CSV table of N, CA and C in Angstrom, one decimal:
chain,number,residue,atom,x,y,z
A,1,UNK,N,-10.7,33.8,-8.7
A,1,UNK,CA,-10.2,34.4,-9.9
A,1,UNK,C,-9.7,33.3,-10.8
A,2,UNK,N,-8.8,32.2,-10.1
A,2,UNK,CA,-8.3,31.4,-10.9
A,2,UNK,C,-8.9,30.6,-11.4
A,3,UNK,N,-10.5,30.0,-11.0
A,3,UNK,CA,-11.3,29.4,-11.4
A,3,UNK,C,-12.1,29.4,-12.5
A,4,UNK,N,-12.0,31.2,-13.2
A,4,UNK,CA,-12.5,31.5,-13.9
A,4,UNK,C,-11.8,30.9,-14.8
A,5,UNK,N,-11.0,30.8,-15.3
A,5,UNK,CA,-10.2,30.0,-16.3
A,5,UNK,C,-9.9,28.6,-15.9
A,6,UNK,N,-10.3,28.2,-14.9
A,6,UNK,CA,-10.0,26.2,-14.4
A,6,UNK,C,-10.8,25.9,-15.7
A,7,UNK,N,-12.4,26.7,-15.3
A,7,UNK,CA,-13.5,26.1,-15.2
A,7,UNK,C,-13.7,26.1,-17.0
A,8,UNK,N,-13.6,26.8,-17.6
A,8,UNK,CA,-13.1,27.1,-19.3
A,8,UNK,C,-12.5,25.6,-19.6
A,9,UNK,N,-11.1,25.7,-19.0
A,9,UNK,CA,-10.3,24.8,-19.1
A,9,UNK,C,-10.6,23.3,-19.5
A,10,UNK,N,-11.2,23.0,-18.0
A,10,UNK,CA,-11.2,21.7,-17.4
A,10,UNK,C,-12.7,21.2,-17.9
A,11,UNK,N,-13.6,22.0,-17.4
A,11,UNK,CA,-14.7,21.8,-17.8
A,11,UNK,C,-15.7,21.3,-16.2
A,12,UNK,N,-17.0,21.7,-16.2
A,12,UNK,CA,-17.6,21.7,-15.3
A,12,UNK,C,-17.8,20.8,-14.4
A,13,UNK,N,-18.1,19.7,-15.2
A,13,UNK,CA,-18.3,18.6,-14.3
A,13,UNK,C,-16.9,17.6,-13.7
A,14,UNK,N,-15.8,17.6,-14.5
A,14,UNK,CA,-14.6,16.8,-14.0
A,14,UNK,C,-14.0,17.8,-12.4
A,15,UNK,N,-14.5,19.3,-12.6
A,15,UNK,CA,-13.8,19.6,-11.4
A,15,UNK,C,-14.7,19.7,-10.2
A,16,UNK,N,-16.2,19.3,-10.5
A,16,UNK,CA,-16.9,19.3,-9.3
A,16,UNK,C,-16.9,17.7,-8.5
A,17,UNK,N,-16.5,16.8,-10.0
A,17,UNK,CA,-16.0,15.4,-9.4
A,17,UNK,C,-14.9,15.3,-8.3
A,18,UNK,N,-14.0,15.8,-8.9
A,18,UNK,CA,-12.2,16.2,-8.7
A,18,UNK,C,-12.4,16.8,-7.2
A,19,UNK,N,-13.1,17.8,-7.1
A,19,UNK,CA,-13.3,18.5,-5.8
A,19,UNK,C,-14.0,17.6,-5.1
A,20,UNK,N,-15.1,17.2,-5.2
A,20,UNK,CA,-15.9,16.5,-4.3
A,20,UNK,C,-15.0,14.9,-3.7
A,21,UNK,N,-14.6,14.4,-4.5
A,21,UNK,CA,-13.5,13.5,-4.1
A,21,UNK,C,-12.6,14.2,-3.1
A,22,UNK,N,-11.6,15.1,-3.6
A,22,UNK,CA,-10.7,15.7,-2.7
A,22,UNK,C,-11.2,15.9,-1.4
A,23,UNK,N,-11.9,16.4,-1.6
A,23,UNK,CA,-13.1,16.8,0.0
A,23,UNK,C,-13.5,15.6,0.7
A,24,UNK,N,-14.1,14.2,-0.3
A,24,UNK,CA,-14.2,13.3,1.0
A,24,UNK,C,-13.0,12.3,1.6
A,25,UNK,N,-11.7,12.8,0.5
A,25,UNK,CA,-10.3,12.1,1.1
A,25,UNK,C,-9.9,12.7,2.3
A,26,UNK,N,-10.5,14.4,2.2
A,26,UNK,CA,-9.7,15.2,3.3
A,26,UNK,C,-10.6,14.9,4.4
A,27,UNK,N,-11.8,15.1,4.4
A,27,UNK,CA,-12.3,14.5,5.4
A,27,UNK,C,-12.5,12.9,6.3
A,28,UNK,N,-12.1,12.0,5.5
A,28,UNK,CA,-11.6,10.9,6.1
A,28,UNK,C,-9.7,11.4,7.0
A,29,UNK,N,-9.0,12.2,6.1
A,29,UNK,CA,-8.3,12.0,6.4
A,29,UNK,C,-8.1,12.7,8.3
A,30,UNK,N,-9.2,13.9,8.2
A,30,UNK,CA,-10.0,14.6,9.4
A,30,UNK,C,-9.9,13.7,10.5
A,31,UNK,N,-11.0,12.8,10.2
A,31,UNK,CA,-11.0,11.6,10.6
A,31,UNK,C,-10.2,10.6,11.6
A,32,UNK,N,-9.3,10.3,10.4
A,32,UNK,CA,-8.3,9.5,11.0
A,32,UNK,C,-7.1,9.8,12.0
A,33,UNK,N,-7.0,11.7,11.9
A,33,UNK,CA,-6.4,12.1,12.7
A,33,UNK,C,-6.6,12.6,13.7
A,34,UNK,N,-8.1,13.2,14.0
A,34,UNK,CA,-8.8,13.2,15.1
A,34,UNK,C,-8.8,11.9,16.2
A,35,UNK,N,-9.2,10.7,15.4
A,35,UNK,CA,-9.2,9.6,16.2
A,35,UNK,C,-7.9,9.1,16.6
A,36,UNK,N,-6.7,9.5,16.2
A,36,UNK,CA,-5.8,9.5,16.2
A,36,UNK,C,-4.6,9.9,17.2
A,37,UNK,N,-4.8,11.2,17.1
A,37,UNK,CA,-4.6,12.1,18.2
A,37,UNK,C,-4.2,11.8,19.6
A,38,UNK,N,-4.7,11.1,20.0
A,38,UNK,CA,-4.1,11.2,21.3
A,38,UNK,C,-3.5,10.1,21.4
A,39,UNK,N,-3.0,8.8,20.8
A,39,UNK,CA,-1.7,8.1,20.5
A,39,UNK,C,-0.6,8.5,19.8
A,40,UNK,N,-0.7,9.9,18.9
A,40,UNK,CA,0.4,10.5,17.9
A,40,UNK,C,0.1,11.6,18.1
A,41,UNK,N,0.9,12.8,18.6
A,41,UNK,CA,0.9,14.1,18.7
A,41,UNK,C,1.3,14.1,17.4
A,42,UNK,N,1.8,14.2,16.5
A,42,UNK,CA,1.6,14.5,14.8
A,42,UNK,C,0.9,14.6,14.6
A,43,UNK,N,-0.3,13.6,14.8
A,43,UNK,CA,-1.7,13.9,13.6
A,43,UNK,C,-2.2,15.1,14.0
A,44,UNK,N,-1.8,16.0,14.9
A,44,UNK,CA,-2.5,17.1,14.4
A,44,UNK,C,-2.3,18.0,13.5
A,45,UNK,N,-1.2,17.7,13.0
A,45,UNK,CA,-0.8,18.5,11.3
A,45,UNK,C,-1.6,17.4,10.2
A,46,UNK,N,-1.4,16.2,10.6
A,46,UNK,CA,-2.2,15.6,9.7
A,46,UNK,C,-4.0,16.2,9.6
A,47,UNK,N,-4.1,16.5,10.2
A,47,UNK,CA,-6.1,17.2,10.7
A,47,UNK,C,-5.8,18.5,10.2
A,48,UNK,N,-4.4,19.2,10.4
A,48,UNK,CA,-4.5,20.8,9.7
A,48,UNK,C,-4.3,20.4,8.8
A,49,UNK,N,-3.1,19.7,7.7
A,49,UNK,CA,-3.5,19.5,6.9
A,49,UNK,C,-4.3,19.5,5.8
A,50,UNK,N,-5.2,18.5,6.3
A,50,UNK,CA,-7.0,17.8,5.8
A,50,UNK,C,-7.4,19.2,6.0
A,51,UNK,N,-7.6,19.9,6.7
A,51,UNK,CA,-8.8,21.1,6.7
A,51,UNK,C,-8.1,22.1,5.8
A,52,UNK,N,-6.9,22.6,5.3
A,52,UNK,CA,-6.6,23.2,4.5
A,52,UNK,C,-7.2,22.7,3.0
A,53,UNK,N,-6.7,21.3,2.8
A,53,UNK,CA,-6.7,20.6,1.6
A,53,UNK,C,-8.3,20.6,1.2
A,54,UNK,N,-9.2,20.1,2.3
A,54,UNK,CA,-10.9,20.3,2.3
A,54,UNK,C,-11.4,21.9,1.7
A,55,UNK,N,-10.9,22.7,2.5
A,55,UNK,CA,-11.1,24.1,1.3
A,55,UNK,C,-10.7,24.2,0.5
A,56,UNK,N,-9.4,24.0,-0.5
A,56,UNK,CA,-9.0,24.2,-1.3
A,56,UNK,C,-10.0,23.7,-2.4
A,57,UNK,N,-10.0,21.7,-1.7
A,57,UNK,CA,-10.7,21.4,-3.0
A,57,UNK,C,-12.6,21.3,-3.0
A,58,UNK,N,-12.8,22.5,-1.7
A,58,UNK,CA,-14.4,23.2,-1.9
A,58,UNK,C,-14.1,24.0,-2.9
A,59,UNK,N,-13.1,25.1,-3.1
A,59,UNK,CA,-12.8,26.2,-3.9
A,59,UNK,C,-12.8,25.6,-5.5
A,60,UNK,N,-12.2,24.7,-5.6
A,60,UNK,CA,-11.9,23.7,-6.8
A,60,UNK,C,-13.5,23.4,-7.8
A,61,UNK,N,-14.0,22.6,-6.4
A,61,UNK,CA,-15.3,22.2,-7.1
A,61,UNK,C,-17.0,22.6,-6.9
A,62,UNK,N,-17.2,22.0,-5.5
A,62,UNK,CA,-18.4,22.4,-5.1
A,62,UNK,C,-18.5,23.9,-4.3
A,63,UNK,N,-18.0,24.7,-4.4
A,63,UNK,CA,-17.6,26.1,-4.2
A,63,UNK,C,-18.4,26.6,-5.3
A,64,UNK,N,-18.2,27.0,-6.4
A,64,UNK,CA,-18.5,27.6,-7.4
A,64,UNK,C,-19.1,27.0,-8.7
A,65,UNK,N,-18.7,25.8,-8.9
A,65,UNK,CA,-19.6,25.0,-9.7
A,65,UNK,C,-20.5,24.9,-9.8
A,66,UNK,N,-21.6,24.7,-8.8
A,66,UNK,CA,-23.1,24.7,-8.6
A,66,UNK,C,-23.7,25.9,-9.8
A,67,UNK,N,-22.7,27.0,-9.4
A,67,UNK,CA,-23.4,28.3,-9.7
A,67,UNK,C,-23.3,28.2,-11.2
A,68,UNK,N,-22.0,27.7,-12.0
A,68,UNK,CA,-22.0,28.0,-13.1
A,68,UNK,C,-23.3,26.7,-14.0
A,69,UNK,N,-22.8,25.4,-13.3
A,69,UNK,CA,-24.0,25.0,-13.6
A,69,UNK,C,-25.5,25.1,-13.5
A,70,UNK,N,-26.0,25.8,-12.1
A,70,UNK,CA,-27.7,26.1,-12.4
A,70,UNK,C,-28.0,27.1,-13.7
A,71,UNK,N,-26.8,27.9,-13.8
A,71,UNK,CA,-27.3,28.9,-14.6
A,71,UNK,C,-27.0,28.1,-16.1
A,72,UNK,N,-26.7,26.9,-16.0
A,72,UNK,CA,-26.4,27.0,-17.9
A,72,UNK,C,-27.8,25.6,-17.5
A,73,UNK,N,-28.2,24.7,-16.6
A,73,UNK,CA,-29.5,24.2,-16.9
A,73,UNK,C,-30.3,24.9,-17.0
A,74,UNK,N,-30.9,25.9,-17.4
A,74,UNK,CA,-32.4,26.7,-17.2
A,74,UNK,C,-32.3,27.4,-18.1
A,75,UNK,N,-32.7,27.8,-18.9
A,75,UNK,CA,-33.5,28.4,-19.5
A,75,UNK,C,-33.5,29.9,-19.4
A,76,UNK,N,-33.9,31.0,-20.2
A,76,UNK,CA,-33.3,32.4,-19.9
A,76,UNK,C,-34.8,32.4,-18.7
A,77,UNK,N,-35.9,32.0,-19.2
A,77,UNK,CA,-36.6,31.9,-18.3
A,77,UNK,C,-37.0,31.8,-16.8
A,78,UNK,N,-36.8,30.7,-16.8
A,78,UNK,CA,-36.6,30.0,-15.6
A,78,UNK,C,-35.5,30.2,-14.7
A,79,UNK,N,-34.7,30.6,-15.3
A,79,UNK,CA,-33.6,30.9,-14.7
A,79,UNK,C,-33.2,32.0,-13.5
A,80,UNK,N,-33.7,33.0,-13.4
A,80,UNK,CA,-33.5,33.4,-12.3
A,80,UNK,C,-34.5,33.0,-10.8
A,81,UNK,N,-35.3,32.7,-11.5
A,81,UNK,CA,-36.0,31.9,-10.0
A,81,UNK,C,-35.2,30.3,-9.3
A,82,UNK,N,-34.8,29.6,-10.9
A,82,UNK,CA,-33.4,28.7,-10.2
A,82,UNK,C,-32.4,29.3,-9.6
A,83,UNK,N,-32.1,30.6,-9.6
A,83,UNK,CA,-30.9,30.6,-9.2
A,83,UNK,C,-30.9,31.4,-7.9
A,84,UNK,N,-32.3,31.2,-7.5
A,84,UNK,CA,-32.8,32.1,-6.0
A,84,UNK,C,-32.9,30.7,-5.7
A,85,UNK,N,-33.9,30.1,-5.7
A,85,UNK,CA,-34.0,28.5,-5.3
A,85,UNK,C,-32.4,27.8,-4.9
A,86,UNK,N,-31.6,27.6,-5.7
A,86,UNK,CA,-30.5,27.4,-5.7
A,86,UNK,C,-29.6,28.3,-4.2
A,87,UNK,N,-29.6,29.4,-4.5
A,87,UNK,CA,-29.4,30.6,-3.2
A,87,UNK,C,-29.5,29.9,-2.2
A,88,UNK,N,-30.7,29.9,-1.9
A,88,UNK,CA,-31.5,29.8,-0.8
A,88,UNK,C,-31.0,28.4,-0.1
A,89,UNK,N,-31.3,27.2,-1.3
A,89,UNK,CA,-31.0,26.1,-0.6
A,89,UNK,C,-29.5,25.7,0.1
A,90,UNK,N,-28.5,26.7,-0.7
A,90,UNK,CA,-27.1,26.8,-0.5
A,90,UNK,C,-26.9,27.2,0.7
A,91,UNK,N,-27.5,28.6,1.4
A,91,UNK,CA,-27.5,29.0,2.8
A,91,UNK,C,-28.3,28.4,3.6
A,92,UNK,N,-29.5,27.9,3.6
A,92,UNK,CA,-30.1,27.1,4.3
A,92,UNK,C,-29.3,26.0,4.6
A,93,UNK,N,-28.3,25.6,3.9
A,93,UNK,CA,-27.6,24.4,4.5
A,93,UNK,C,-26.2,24.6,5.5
A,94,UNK,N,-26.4,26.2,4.6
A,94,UNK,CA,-24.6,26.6,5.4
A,94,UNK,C,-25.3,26.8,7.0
A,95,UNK,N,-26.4,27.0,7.1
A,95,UNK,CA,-26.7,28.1,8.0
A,95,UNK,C,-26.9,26.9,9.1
A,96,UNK,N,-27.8,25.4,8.8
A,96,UNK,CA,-27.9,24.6,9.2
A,96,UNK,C,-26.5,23.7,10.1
A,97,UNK,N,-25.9,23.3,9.0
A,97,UNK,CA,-24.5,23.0,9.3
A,97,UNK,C,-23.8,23.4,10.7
A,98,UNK,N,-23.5,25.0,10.3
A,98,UNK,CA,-23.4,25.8,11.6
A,98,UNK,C,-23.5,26.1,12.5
A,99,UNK,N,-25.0,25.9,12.7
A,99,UNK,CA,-25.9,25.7,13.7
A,99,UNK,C,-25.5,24.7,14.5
A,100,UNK,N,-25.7,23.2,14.1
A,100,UNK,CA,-25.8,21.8,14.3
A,100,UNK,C,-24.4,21.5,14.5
A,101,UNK,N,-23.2,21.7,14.1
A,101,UNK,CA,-22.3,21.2,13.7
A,101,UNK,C,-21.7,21.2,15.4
A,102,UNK,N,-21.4,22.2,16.0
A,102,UNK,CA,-21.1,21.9,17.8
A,102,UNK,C,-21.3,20.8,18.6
A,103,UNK,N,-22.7,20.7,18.2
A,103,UNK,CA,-24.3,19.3,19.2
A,103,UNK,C,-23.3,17.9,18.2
A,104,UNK,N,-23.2,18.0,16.8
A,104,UNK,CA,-23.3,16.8,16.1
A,104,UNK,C,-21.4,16.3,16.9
A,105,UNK,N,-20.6,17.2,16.5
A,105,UNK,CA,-19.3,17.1,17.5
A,105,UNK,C,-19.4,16.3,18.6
A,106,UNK,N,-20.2,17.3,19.3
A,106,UNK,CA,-20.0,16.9,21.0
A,106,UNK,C,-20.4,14.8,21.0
A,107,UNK,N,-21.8,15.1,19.9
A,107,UNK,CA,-22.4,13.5,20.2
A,107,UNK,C,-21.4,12.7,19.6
A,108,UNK,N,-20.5,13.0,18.2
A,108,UNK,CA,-19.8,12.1,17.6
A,108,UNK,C,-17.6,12.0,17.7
A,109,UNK,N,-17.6,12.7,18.5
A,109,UNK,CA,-16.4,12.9,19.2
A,109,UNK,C,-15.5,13.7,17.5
A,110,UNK,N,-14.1,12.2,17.8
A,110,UNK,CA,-13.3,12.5,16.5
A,110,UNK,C,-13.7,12.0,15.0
A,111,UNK,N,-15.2,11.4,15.3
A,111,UNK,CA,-15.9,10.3,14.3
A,111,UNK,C,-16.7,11.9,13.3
A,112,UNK,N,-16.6,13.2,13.9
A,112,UNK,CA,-18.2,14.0,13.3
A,112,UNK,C,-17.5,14.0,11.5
A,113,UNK,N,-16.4,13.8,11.4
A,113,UNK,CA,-16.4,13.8,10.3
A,113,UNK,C,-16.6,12.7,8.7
A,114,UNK,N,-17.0,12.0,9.4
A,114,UNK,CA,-17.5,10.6,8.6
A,114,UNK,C,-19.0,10.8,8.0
A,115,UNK,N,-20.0,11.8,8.8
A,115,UNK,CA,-21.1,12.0,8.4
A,115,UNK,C,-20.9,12.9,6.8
A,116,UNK,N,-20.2,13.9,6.9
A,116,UNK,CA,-19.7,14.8,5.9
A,116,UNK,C,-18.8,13.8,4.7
A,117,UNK,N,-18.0,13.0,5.3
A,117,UNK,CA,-17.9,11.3,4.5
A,117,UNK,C,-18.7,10.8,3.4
A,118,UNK,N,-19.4,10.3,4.1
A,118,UNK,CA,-20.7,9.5,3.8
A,118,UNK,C,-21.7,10.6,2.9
A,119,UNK,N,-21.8,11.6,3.2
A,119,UNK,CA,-22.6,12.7,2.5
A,119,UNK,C,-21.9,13.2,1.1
A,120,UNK,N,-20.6,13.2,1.3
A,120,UNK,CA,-20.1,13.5,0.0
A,120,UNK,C,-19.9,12.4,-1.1
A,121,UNK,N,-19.7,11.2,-0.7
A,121,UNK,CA,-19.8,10.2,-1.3
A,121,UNK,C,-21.3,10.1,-2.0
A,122,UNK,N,-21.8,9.9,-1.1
A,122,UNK,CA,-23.2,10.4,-2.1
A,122,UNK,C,-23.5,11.3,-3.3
A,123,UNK,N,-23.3,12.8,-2.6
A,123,UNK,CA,-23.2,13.5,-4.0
A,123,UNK,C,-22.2,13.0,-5.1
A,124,UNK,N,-21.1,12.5,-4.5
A,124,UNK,CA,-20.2,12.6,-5.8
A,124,UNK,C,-20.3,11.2,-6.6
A,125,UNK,N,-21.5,10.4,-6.2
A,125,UNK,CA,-21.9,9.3,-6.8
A,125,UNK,C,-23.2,10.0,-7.5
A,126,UNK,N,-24.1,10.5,-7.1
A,126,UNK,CA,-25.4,11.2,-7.8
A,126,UNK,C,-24.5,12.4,-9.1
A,127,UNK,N,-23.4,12.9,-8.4
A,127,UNK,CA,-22.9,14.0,-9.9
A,127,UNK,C,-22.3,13.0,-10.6
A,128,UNK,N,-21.8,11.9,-10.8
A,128,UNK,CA,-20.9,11.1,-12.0
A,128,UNK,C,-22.0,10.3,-12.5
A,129,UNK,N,-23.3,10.1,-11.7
A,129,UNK,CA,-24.2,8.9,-12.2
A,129,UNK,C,-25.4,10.4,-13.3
A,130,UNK,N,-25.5,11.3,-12.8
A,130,UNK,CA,-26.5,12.4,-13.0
A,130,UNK,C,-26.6,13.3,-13.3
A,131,UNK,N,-25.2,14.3,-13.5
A,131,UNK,CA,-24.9,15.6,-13.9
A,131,UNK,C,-24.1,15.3,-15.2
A,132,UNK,N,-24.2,16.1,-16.0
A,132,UNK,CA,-24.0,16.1,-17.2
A,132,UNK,C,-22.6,17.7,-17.4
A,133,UNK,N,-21.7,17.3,-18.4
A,133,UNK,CA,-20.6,18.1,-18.6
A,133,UNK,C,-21.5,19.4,-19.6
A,134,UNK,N,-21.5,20.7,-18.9
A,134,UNK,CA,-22.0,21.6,-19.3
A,134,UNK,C,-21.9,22.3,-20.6
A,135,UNK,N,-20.1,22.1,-20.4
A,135,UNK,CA,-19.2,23.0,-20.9
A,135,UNK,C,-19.5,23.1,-22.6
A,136,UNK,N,-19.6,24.5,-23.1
A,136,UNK,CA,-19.6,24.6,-24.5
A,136,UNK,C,-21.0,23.7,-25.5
A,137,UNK,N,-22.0,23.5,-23.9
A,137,UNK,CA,-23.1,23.2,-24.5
A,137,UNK,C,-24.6,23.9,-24.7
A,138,UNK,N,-25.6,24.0,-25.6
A,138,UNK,CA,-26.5,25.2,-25.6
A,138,UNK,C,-27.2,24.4,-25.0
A,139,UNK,N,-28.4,25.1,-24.3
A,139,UNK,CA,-29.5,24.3,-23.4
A,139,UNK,C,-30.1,23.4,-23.9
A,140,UNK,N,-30.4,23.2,-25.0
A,140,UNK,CA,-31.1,22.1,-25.9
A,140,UNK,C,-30.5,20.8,-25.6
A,141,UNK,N,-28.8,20.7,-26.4
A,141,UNK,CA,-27.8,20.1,-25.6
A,141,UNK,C,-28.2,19.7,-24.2
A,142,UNK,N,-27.8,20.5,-23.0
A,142,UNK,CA,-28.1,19.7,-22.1
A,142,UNK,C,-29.6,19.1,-21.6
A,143,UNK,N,-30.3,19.4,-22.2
A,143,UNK,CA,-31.4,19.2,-21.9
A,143,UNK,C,-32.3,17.6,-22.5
A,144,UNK,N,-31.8,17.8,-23.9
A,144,UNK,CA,-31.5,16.5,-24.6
A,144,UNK,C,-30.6,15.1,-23.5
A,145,UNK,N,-29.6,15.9,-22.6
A,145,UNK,CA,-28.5,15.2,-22.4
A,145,UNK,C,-29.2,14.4,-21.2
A,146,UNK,N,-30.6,15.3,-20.2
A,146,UNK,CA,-31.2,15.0,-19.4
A,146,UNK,C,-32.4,13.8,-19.7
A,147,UNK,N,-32.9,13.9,-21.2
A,147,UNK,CA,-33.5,13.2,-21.7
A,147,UNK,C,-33.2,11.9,-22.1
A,148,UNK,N,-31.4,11.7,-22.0
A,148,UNK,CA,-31.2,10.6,-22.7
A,148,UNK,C,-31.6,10.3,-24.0
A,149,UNK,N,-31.6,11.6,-24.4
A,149,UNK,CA,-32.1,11.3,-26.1
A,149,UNK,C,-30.7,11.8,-26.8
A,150,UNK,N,-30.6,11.4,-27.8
A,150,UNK,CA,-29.8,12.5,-28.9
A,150,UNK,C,-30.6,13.3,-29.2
A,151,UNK,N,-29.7,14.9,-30.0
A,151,UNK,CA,-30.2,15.8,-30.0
A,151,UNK,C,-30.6,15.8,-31.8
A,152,UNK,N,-32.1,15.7,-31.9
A,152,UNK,CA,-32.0,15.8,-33.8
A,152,UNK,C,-31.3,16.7,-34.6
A,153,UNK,N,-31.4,16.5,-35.8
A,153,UNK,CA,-30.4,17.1,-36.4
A,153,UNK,C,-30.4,19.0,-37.0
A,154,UNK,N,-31.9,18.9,-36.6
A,154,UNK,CA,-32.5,20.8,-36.4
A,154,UNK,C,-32.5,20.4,-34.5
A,155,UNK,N,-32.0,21.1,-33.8
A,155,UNK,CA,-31.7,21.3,-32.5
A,155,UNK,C,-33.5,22.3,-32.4
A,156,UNK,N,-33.9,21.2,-31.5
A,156,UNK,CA,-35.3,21.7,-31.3
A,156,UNK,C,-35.3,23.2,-30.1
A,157,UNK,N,-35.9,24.1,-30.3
A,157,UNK,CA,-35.8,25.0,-29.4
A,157,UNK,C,-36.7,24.7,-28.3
A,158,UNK,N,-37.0,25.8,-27.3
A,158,UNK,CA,-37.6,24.9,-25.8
A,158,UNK,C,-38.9,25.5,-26.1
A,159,UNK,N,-39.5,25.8,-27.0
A,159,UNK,CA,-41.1,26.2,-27.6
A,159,UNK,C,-41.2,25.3,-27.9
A,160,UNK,N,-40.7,24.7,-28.9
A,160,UNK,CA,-41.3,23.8,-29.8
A,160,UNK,C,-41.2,22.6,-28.9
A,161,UNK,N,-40.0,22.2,-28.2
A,161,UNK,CA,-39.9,21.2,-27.6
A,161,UNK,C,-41.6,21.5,-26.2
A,162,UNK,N,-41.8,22.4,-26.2
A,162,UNK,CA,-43.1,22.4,-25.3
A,162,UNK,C,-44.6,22.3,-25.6
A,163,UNK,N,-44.3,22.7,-27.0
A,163,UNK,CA,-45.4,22.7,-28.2
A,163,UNK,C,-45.8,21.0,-28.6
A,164,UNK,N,-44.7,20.0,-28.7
A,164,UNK,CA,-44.8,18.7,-28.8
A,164,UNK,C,-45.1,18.2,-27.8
A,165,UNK,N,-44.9,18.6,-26.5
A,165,UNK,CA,-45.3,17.9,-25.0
A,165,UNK,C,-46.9,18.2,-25.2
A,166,UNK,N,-47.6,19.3,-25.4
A,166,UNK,CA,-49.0,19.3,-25.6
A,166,UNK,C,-49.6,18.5,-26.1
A,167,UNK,N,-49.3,18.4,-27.3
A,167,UNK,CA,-49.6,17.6,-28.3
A,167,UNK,C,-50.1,15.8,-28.1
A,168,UNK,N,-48.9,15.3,-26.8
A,168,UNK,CA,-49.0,14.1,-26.3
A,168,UNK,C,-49.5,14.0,-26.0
């Protein structure tokens, strides 16, 4: 509920950064306490901790972000088949995860969380290098924003912008 108004706020892309960072500090910090553990009976608050802080800042960013942004890249068109695609690919991974996540444990001890590390770091280098701030922009806007073009000074609609691709 609270998100509904973060996300207004803040704006789309700073909290999916914001989140995705928080997520791969909590998971090193996972990490460090797991491996940890059995020299310092503490770090196990430090590992609850981390796994509190890791959902929070899923709820923050990559939680619900995705969704607001597929639906403002596409087009009224296009759009609900992005946002089944989207679906789909979102549980296919939860489902995967799930699955795997026991086997990948057992093989990687107090280390399993360094892969989810390394994986977030990625995305959250691909969203600051590649995603574009959504917020309070019309599709043309972000679509221009994907182009790396400015947007001329009659805002071309996505006809005409498809009408000039033939043309080439």
């Amino acid at each position: 509920f609270l998100q509904v108004f973060l996300v207004e706020k803040a704006g789309r892309r700073s909290l999916f950064l914001a989140g995705l960072m928080g997520m791969l500090i909590s998971a090193v910090a996972m990490t460090v306490g797991l491996a940890l553990l059995s020299q310092f009976a503490w770090m196990s608050y430090v590992s609850m901790v981390a796994i509190f802080l890791f959902v929070i800042f899923f709820e923050v960013g990559p939680g619900p972000i995705p969704w607001f942004i597929v639906a403002e890249l596409f087009s009224q068109g296009p759009r609900p088949a992005a946002i089944a695609v989207a679906g789909f690919c979102n549980w296919a991974c939860n489902f995967i995860v799930g699955m795997c996540f026991q086997y990948i444990a057992d093989l990687c001890g107090p280390y399993v969380f360094v892969i989810f590390a390394a994986l977030l770091l990625v995305f959250f280098l691909f969203a600051y290098f590649k995603v574009p701030e959504t917020k309070g922009k019309s599709f043309e806007e972000i679509a221009a924003a994907f182009r790396r073009k400015k947007l001329p000074a009659k805002a071309m609609t996505e006809l005409e912008d498809l009408r000039g691709s033939e043309e080439a």
